[in-house]
Amino acid sequence: MSENDTNSVPTAVELAQRLIRFNTSNPPGQELECARWLKALLDEHQIENQMLHPPGLPERANVVARVPGRGEAPPLLLQGHIDVVGVHGQRWSHDPFAAEIAGGCIWGRGAVDMKGGLTMMLHALLRARYSQNPPPGDIIFAALADEELGGQHGAAFLVREHPQLFDGVNHAFGELGGFTVHVRGHRFYPIMVAEKHICRIRVTFLGQGGHGSQIHRDTAMSRAARALRRMENRHPPFRIVEATRAMLVAMGEELSMTDGLALRMAMRPNTAGVALAMMGDEIARMLEPMFRDTITPTIIEGGRQENAVPSEVQMLLDCRLLPGSTQSDIVRQVMSIVGENAEIQVERYEDGPPTVDMTLLPYLSNLLESADPGSKAIPYMVAGGTDAKWFHELGIDTYGFTPMRLPSDLDFMAMFHGPDERIPIDALNFGAATMYEAINGYRG
Ligand SMILES: [Zn+2]
């Protein structure tokens, strides 16, 4: 085993290309081939690792590896998912699974979500393996299946069936953070410190059914329609949670007086709406989910027969809750909107941490601000959900940290699950270098 054989470590570009070329679209997932390749790479570099399959699902696979540190800090978890969303119905200008290089970017599904981020973690792990001066604590690398469909066969399976793999871990780095957001000529680096949690509610509207030839008023359908209209106009109240407040404060330190005023107004629930309007549509759309619970209808089902009025219409609501909001809070909101003659059933509720850990924020902010001088790191909350929620069951706090320095003309958010997903090679290398620095300075 040689101690300075870093030349044998593939470049970040090579690693990202290899990962993208495995079609791990979920459904169905089929992470196995990609996981096998990862395992072989880790074996080749003599890094302790294992492949773990959920029971009865040999095609689904997770890989967990560990590089020992100096024993001076708790182990640090680098967690990323190897599955991607599909490309069905999208027009791509490059083959989404060829990982072609064009215009300074690697093109393909997963380039940013999140095989690019996984590459940064893997590259840092490989370098740590050969370092003369190992990181303070062990580095645990987890390549996970099934994140895009909720993580049951990936993070949830590992956390529930193999929790000992993560003994002693306090913090993890995961997806969705550390990328450049350009606002009025300033460069911000949001670091994800919190995510909203999910509540799926089925509402059944009831009404008189009957023959299609007759005149009907106040049917289940019309009740559902009125509820839909109310949902567009009535929303759960604004509530400013700690992560949102911290983000507004940090942004206010950078922006001009006018924007600063809007940010201060945004910190108060009674003026938050006006403040968001002042910031303009684009910014408001991005920020608003951090200010309130949301109720979004996604599926409507009702009526099976052309000549019969249904006595029942069902509507599925995808509700996303702020830290601290509870199931009964959102049920009360939904009841006040849908009105009478409707039954409400909670189909799925994932509890989230009521408060948010931000202890690692100064450390990560410093790293990003020195890697891109003149920029400003800010905490933020993601409106969707990631595998962070599963690791939280073990008391592990995940920070969204896959650093990317991005040009202002790249519509980064459109890359997620969209066509022509790509990552600038500069951003990938920036991320790999910053990740390596981050694992070497982590003190717990
Ligand atoms: Zn992702």
Coordinates of C-alpha atoms and ligand atoms in Angstrom, one line a residue:
M1 CA 0.0 0.0 0.0
S2 CA 1.7 3.2 -1.1
E3 CA 1.3 6.4 0.9
N4 CA 1.7 9.0 -1.8
D5 CA 0.0 7.4 -4.7
T6 CA -2.5 10.2 -5.3
N7 CA -1.7 10.1 -9.0
S8 CA -3.8 7.0 -9.2
V9 CA -6.9 9.0 -8.0
P10 CA -9.1 9.7 -11.0
T11 CA -9.9 13.4 -11.7
A12 CA -13.3 14.8 -10.6
V13 CA -14.3 15.1 -14.2
E14 CA -13.6 11.4 -14.9
L15 CA -15.5 10.3 -11.8
A16 CA -18.5 12.5 -12.7
Q17 CA -18.6 11.1 -16.2
R18 CA -18.5 7.5 -15.1
L19 CA -21.3 8.1 -12.6
I20 CA -23.6 9.9 -15.1
R21 CA -23.1 7.1 -17.6
F22 CA -25.0 4.6 -15.4
N23 CA -28.7 5.1 -16.0
T24 CA -30.0 5.1 -12.5
S25 CA -33.4 6.7 -13.3
N26 CA -35.8 6.2 -10.5
P27 CA -38.3 4.6 -11.0
P28 CA -37.1 1.9 -11.3
G29 CA -33.7 2.9 -9.7
Q30 CA -31.5 0.0 -10.6
E31 CA -28.5 1.5 -8.8
L32 CA -26.8 -1.9 -8.7
E33 CA -24.4 -1.4 -11.7
C34 CA -23.4 2.0 -10.5
A35 CA -22.9 0.7 -6.9
R36 CA -20.8 -2.2 -8.2
W37 CA -18.5 0.2 -10.0
L38 CA -18.2 2.3 -6.9
K39 CA -17.4 -0.7 -4.8
A40 CA -14.7 -1.9 -7.3
L41 CA -13.2 1.6 -7.3
L42 CA -13.1 1.7 -3.4
D43 CA -11.7 -1.8 -3.3
E44 CA -9.0 -0.9 -5.9
H45 CA -8.0 2.0 -3.6
Q46 CA -8.2 -0.3 -0.5
I47 CA -10.9 1.8 1.2
E48 CA -13.0 -0.2 3.7
N49 CA -16.5 -0.4 2.2
Q50 CA -19.6 -2.5 1.9
M51 CA -22.6 -2.8 -0.5
L52 CA -26.0 -3.1 1.2
H53 CA -29.2 -4.2 -0.4
P54 CA -32.7 -3.7 1.1
P55 CA -34.3 -7.1 1.8
G56 CA -35.5 -8.8 -1.4
L57 CA -34.3 -6.1 -3.7
P58 CA -31.0 -7.1 -5.3
E59 CA -31.2 -4.4 -8.0
R60 CA -31.3 -1.7 -5.4
A61 CA -27.9 -1.0 -3.7
N62 CA -26.2 1.4 -1.4
V63 CA -22.5 1.6 -0.8
V64 CA -21.0 2.8 2.5
A65 CA -17.2 3.4 2.9
R66 CA -14.9 4.7 5.6
V67 CA -11.5 6.3 5.6
P68 CA -9.9 6.5 9.1
G69 CA -9.0 9.8 10.5
R70 CA -6.6 10.8 13.4
G71 CA -9.3 10.1 16.0
E72 CA -9.3 13.8 17.1
A73 CA -12.9 14.6 15.9
P74 CA -16.1 12.7 15.5
P75 CA -16.7 10.9 12.2
L76 CA -18.1 13.1 9.4
L77 CA -20.7 11.7 7.0
L78 CA -20.7 12.6 3.3
Q79 CA -24.1 11.4 2.0
G80 CA -25.3 11.6 -1.6
H81 CA -27.8 9.7 -3.7
I82 CA -26.9 7.7 -6.9
D83 CA -30.4 7.5 -8.3
V84 CA -31.7 10.3 -10.6
V85 CA -35.1 11.3 -12.0
G86 CA -36.0 10.1 -15.5
V87 CA -35.8 12.1 -18.7
H88 CA -39.1 11.0 -20.1
G89 CA -40.8 13.6 -22.3
Q90 CA -37.8 16.0 -22.2
R91 CA -35.9 17.3 -25.1
W92 CA -32.2 17.2 -24.6
S93 CA -29.5 18.7 -26.8
H94 CA -27.0 16.0 -25.6
D95 CA -27.6 12.3 -24.8
P96 CA -28.5 12.5 -21.1
F97 CA -26.5 9.4 -20.2
A98 CA -23.4 10.1 -22.3
A99 CA -21.7 12.6 -20.0
E100 CA -20.4 14.6 -23.0
I101 CA -18.2 17.6 -22.5
A102 CA -19.3 20.7 -24.4
G103 CA -19.0 24.4 -23.7
G104 CA -17.0 23.8 -20.5
C105 CA -19.7 21.7 -19.0
I106 CA -20.4 18.0 -18.4
W107 CA -23.9 17.3 -19.7
G108 CA -26.2 14.6 -18.4
R109 CA -28.9 13.6 -16.0
G110 CA -27.6 13.9 -12.5
A111 CA -24.8 16.4 -13.3
V112 CA -26.1 18.6 -10.5
D113 CA -28.7 16.3 -8.8
M114 CA -26.5 14.9 -7.6
K115 CA -23.8 12.9 -9.2
G116 CA -21.8 16.1 -9.4
G117 CA -22.0 16.5 -5.7
L118 CA -21.4 12.8 -5.1
T119 CA -18.2 13.2 -7.2
M120 CA -16.9 15.9 -4.9
M121 CA -17.4 13.7 -1.9
L122 CA -15.9 10.7 -3.6
H123 CA -12.9 12.6 -4.8
A124 CA -12.3 14.1 -1.4
L125 CA -12.5 10.6 0.2
L126 CA -10.0 9.2 -2.3
R127 CA -7.6 12.0 -1.6
A128 CA -8.0 11.6 2.1
R129 CA -7.1 8.0 1.7
Y130 CA -3.6 8.9 0.4
S131 CA -3.1 12.0 2.6
Q132 CA 0.1 12.1 4.7
N133 CA -2.0 14.0 7.2
P134 CA -5.4 12.3 7.5
P135 CA -8.5 14.3 8.5
P136 CA -9.2 14.8 12.2
G137 CA -12.1 12.4 12.3
D138 CA -13.1 9.3 10.2
I139 CA -14.8 10.2 6.9
I140 CA -17.8 8.1 6.1
F141 CA -19.1 8.1 2.5
A142 CA -22.6 6.9 1.8
A143 CA -23.8 6.5 -1.8
L144 CA -27.5 6.1 -1.5
A145 CA -30.3 4.5 -3.5
D146 CA -33.9 5.8 -4.0
E147 CA -33.7 9.4 -2.8
E148 CA -35.8 10.6 -5.6
L149 CA -38.8 8.5 -4.5
G150 CA -38.4 9.1 -0.8
G151 CA -35.4 7.1 0.2
Q152 CA -37.1 4.0 1.6
H153 CA -34.6 1.7 -0.1
G154 CA -31.7 4.0 0.6
A155 CA -31.2 6.3 3.6
A156 CA -34.3 5.0 5.5
F157 CA -33.2 1.4 5.1
L158 CA -29.6 2.2 6.3
V159 CA -30.7 4.3 9.2
R160 CA -33.2 1.7 10.4
E161 CA -31.4 -1.6 9.6
H162 CA -27.7 -0.5 9.9
P163 CA -27.6 2.4 12.3
Q164 CA -24.2 1.2 13.7
L165 CA -22.6 2.4 10.5
F166 CA -23.1 5.9 11.6
D167 CA -22.2 5.6 15.3
G168 CA -20.9 8.8 16.7
V169 CA -21.7 11.0 13.7
N170 CA -23.1 14.4 14.6
H171 CA -22.9 16.1 11.2
A172 CA -23.3 15.2 7.5
F173 CA -22.8 17.1 4.3
G174 CA -25.5 16.4 1.7
E175 CA -27.1 18.0 -1.4
L176 CA -28.6 21.4 -2.0
G177 CA -26.2 24.0 -0.8
G178 CA -23.0 25.8 -1.5
F179 CA -23.8 27.0 -5.0
T180 CA -23.7 30.6 -6.2
V181 CA -26.9 32.6 -6.3
H182 CA -26.5 36.0 -8.0
V183 CA -28.7 38.8 -6.6
R184 CA -28.3 42.4 -7.8
G185 CA -24.6 41.9 -8.5
H186 CA -23.8 40.1 -5.2
R187 CA -22.8 36.5 -5.0
F188 CA -24.5 34.5 -2.3
Y189 CA -23.8 30.9 -1.2
P190 CA -26.9 29.4 0.4
I191 CA -26.1 26.5 2.8
M192 CA -29.1 24.3 3.4
V193 CA -29.6 24.0 7.2
A194 CA -33.3 22.9 7.3
E195 CA -36.0 21.4 5.1
K196 CA -39.7 21.4 5.3
H197 CA -41.5 18.3 6.2
I198 CA -44.3 16.5 4.3
C199 CA -47.9 16.0 5.0
R200 CA -50.1 14.4 2.3
I201 CA -53.8 14.9 2.9
R202 CA -56.7 13.3 1.0
V203 CA -59.9 15.3 0.9
T204 CA -63.1 13.6 -0.2
F205 CA -65.8 16.0 -1.3
L206 CA -69.3 14.7 -1.0
G207 CA -72.5 15.6 -2.8
Q208 CA -75.6 14.2 -4.4
G209 CA -74.9 12.0 -7.4
G210 CA -77.4 11.3 -10.2
H211 CA -78.1 11.0 -13.9
G212 CA -76.1 13.2 -16.3
S213 CA -79.2 14.3 -18.1
Q214 CA -80.6 16.2 -15.1
I215 CA -79.7 19.6 -13.6
H216 CA -77.4 19.3 -10.6
R217 CA -76.2 22.1 -8.3
D218 CA -73.8 21.9 -5.4
T219 CA -72.3 18.6 -6.5
A220 CA -69.1 17.0 -5.1
M221 CA -67.4 18.4 -8.2
S222 CA -68.5 21.9 -7.8
R223 CA -67.6 21.8 -4.1
A224 CA -64.1 20.6 -5.1
A225 CA -63.9 23.4 -7.6
R226 CA -64.8 26.1 -5.1
A227 CA -62.2 24.6 -2.7
L228 CA -59.6 24.8 -5.4
R229 CA -60.4 28.5 -6.0
R230 CA -60.1 29.2 -2.3
M231 CA -56.8 27.4 -2.1
E232 CA -55.4 29.9 -4.7
N233 CA -56.4 32.8 -2.6
R234 CA -56.1 31.7 1.0
H235 CA -52.8 30.4 2.4
P236 CA -51.5 29.4 5.8
P237 CA -50.2 32.5 7.7
F238 CA -46.7 33.7 7.4
R239 CA -44.4 32.5 10.2
I240 CA -40.7 33.4 10.4
V241 CA -38.7 30.5 11.7
E242 CA -35.1 30.8 12.9
A243 CA -33.4 29.5 9.7
T244 CA -35.4 32.1 7.6
R245 CA -34.6 34.9 10.0
A246 CA -30.9 34.0 9.9
M247 CA -31.0 34.0 6.1
L248 CA -32.6 37.5 6.0
V249 CA -30.1 38.9 8.4
A250 CA -27.1 37.6 6.4
M251 CA -28.5 38.9 3.1
G252 CA -29.2 42.3 4.7
E253 CA -25.5 42.6 5.5
E254 CA -24.8 42.7 1.8
L255 CA -27.7 44.3 0.0
S256 CA -28.5 48.0 -0.5
M257 CA -30.7 50.1 1.7
T258 CA -33.9 49.5 -0.3
D259 CA -33.5 45.7 -0.3
G260 CA -32.4 45.9 3.3
L261 CA -35.7 47.5 4.2
A262 CA -37.6 44.8 2.4
L263 CA -35.6 42.1 4.2
R264 CA -36.3 43.7 7.6
M265 CA -40.0 43.9 6.8
A266 CA -39.9 40.3 5.8
M267 CA -38.9 39.3 9.3
R268 CA -42.3 40.3 10.6
P269 CA -45.3 38.1 9.8
N270 CA -47.7 41.1 9.3
T271 CA -45.4 42.8 6.8
A272 CA -43.8 39.7 5.2
G273 CA -46.3 39.6 2.3
V274 CA -45.6 43.3 1.3
A275 CA -41.9 42.7 1.6
L276 CA -42.0 39.7 -0.7
A277 CA -43.9 41.7 -3.3
M278 CA -41.3 44.5 -3.0
M279 CA -38.5 42.0 -3.8
G280 CA -40.0 41.1 -7.2
D281 CA -41.6 38.0 -8.6
E282 CA -38.5 36.0 -9.2
I283 CA -37.0 36.3 -5.7
A284 CA -40.4 36.1 -4.0
R285 CA -41.2 32.8 -5.7
M286 CA -37.9 31.4 -4.4
L287 CA -38.4 32.8 -0.8
E288 CA -42.1 32.4 -0.1
P289 CA -42.0 28.7 0.7
M290 CA -39.6 29.5 3.6
F291 CA -42.2 31.8 5.1
R292 CA -45.3 29.6 5.4
D293 CA -46.7 26.1 5.3
T294 CA -48.0 25.3 1.8
I295 CA -51.0 23.4 0.6
T296 CA -50.8 22.3 -3.0
P297 CA -53.4 20.2 -4.8
T298 CA -51.7 17.6 -7.0
I299 CA -54.3 14.9 -7.9
I300 CA -58.0 15.1 -8.5
E301 CA -60.1 11.9 -9.0
G302 CA -63.8 11.7 -9.4
G303 CA -66.3 10.3 -11.9
R304 CA -66.0 7.1 -13.8
Q305 CA -69.0 7.2 -16.0
E306 CA -69.9 9.6 -18.8
N307 CA -73.6 9.8 -17.9
A308 CA -73.4 9.8 -14.1
V309 CA -72.7 12.6 -11.7
P310 CA -70.3 11.3 -9.0
S311 CA -71.3 11.6 -5.4
E312 CA -67.6 11.7 -4.4
V313 CA -64.6 13.6 -5.6
Q314 CA -61.1 13.1 -4.1
M315 CA -58.3 15.6 -4.0
L316 CA -54.8 14.9 -2.9
L317 CA -53.0 17.8 -1.2
D318 CA -49.2 17.9 -1.0
C319 CA -48.6 20.0 2.1
R320 CA -45.1 21.2 3.1
L321 CA -44.6 22.3 6.7
L322 CA -42.1 24.6 8.3
P323 CA -40.0 23.3 11.2
G324 CA -42.3 23.5 14.3
S325 CA -45.6 23.2 12.4
T326 CA -47.5 20.0 13.3
Q327 CA -50.0 17.7 11.6
S328 CA -52.9 19.3 13.6
D329 CA -51.8 22.8 12.4
I330 CA -52.1 21.8 8.8
V331 CA -55.3 19.8 9.2
R332 CA -56.9 22.8 10.8
Q333 CA -55.8 25.0 7.9
V334 CA -57.1 22.5 5.3
M335 CA -60.4 22.2 7.1
S336 CA -60.9 25.9 7.1
I337 CA -60.3 26.0 3.3
V338 CA -62.3 23.0 2.1
G339 CA -65.4 23.8 4.2
E340 CA -68.2 21.4 5.1
N341 CA -69.3 18.3 3.1
A342 CA -65.7 17.1 2.9
E343 CA -63.8 14.4 4.7
I344 CA -60.2 14.8 5.5
Q345 CA -57.7 12.0 5.9
V346 CA -53.9 12.3 6.5
E347 CA -52.2 9.7 4.3
R348 CA -48.7 10.4 5.2
Y349 CA -47.0 12.6 7.7
E350 CA -43.2 12.8 8.2
D351 CA -42.2 14.5 11.4
G352 CA -39.4 17.0 11.1
P353 CA -37.1 18.5 13.7
P354 CA -38.9 21.4 15.5
T355 CA -35.6 23.4 15.7
V356 CA -32.7 23.7 13.4
D357 CA -29.0 23.1 14.2
M358 CA -26.7 25.8 12.8
T359 CA -23.5 25.2 14.8
L360 CA -21.5 24.3 11.7
L361 CA -22.7 27.3 9.7
P362 CA -19.8 29.7 10.6
Y363 CA -17.2 27.0 9.7
L364 CA -18.8 26.3 6.3
S365 CA -19.5 30.0 5.5
N366 CA -15.9 30.8 6.1
L367 CA -14.7 28.1 3.7
L368 CA -17.0 29.3 0.9
E369 CA -16.3 33.0 1.5
S370 CA -12.5 32.3 1.3
A371 CA -12.9 30.0 -1.7
D372 CA -14.8 32.8 -3.6
P373 CA -13.6 36.1 -2.1
G374 CA -16.2 38.9 -2.0
S375 CA -19.1 36.4 -1.8
K376 CA -21.4 35.9 1.2
A377 CA -22.6 32.6 2.6
I378 CA -26.2 32.4 4.0
P379 CA -28.2 29.7 5.7
Y380 CA -31.4 28.6 3.9
M381 CA -34.3 26.2 4.1
V382 CA -35.2 23.9 1.2
A383 CA -38.9 23.8 0.3
G384 CA -38.6 20.2 -0.8
G385 CA -37.2 17.3 1.1
T386 CA -34.0 15.3 1.0
D387 CA -32.4 12.3 2.7
A388 CA -31.5 14.6 5.6
K389 CA -34.7 13.7 7.3
W390 CA -33.7 10.1 7.6
F391 CA -30.3 10.8 9.1
H392 CA -32.0 13.1 11.5
E393 CA -33.6 10.1 13.1
L394 CA -30.1 9.2 14.3
G395 CA -29.5 12.7 15.6
I396 CA -27.3 13.6 12.5
D397 CA -27.7 17.2 11.2
T398 CA -27.2 17.5 7.5
Y399 CA -25.9 20.7 5.9
G400 CA -26.5 21.1 2.1
F401 CA -22.9 21.5 1.0
T402 CA -21.8 20.6 -2.5
P403 CA -19.9 23.8 -3.4
M404 CA -20.2 25.1 -6.9
R405 CA -19.0 28.5 -8.1
L406 CA -21.5 29.3 -10.9
P407 CA -21.6 32.0 -13.6
S408 CA -24.5 34.4 -13.5
D409 CA -25.9 33.3 -16.9
L410 CA -26.5 29.7 -15.8
D411 CA -30.1 29.1 -14.7
F412 CA -29.0 26.6 -12.0
M413 CA -32.5 25.9 -10.6
A414 CA -33.8 24.9 -14.0
M415 CA -31.2 22.1 -14.0
F416 CA -32.8 20.2 -11.3
H417 CA -35.0 17.4 -12.9
G418 CA -35.0 19.5 -16.1
P419 CA -33.7 18.9 -19.6
D420 CA -30.1 19.8 -20.5
E421 CA -28.9 19.3 -16.9
R422 CA -25.2 20.1 -16.8
I423 CA -22.4 21.1 -14.5
P424 CA -19.6 23.5 -15.4
I425 CA -16.3 21.7 -15.1
D426 CA -14.9 24.7 -13.1
A427 CA -17.7 24.4 -10.6
L428 CA -17.1 20.7 -10.2
N429 CA -13.4 21.2 -9.5
F430 CA -14.2 24.1 -7.2
G431 CA -16.5 21.8 -5.3
A432 CA -14.0 18.9 -5.1
A433 CA -11.3 21.2 -3.8
T434 CA -13.6 22.9 -1.2
M435 CA -15.0 19.6 -0.1
Y436 CA -11.5 18.3 0.6
E437 CA -10.7 21.4 2.6
A438 CA -14.0 21.0 4.5
I439 CA -13.4 17.4 5.6
N440 CA -9.8 18.3 6.7
G441 CA -10.9 21.2 8.9
Y442 CA -13.9 19.5 10.4
R443 CA -13.6 19.4 14.2
G444 CA -17.1 18.4 15.2
Ligands
ZN1 ZN -31.1 15.2 -5.3

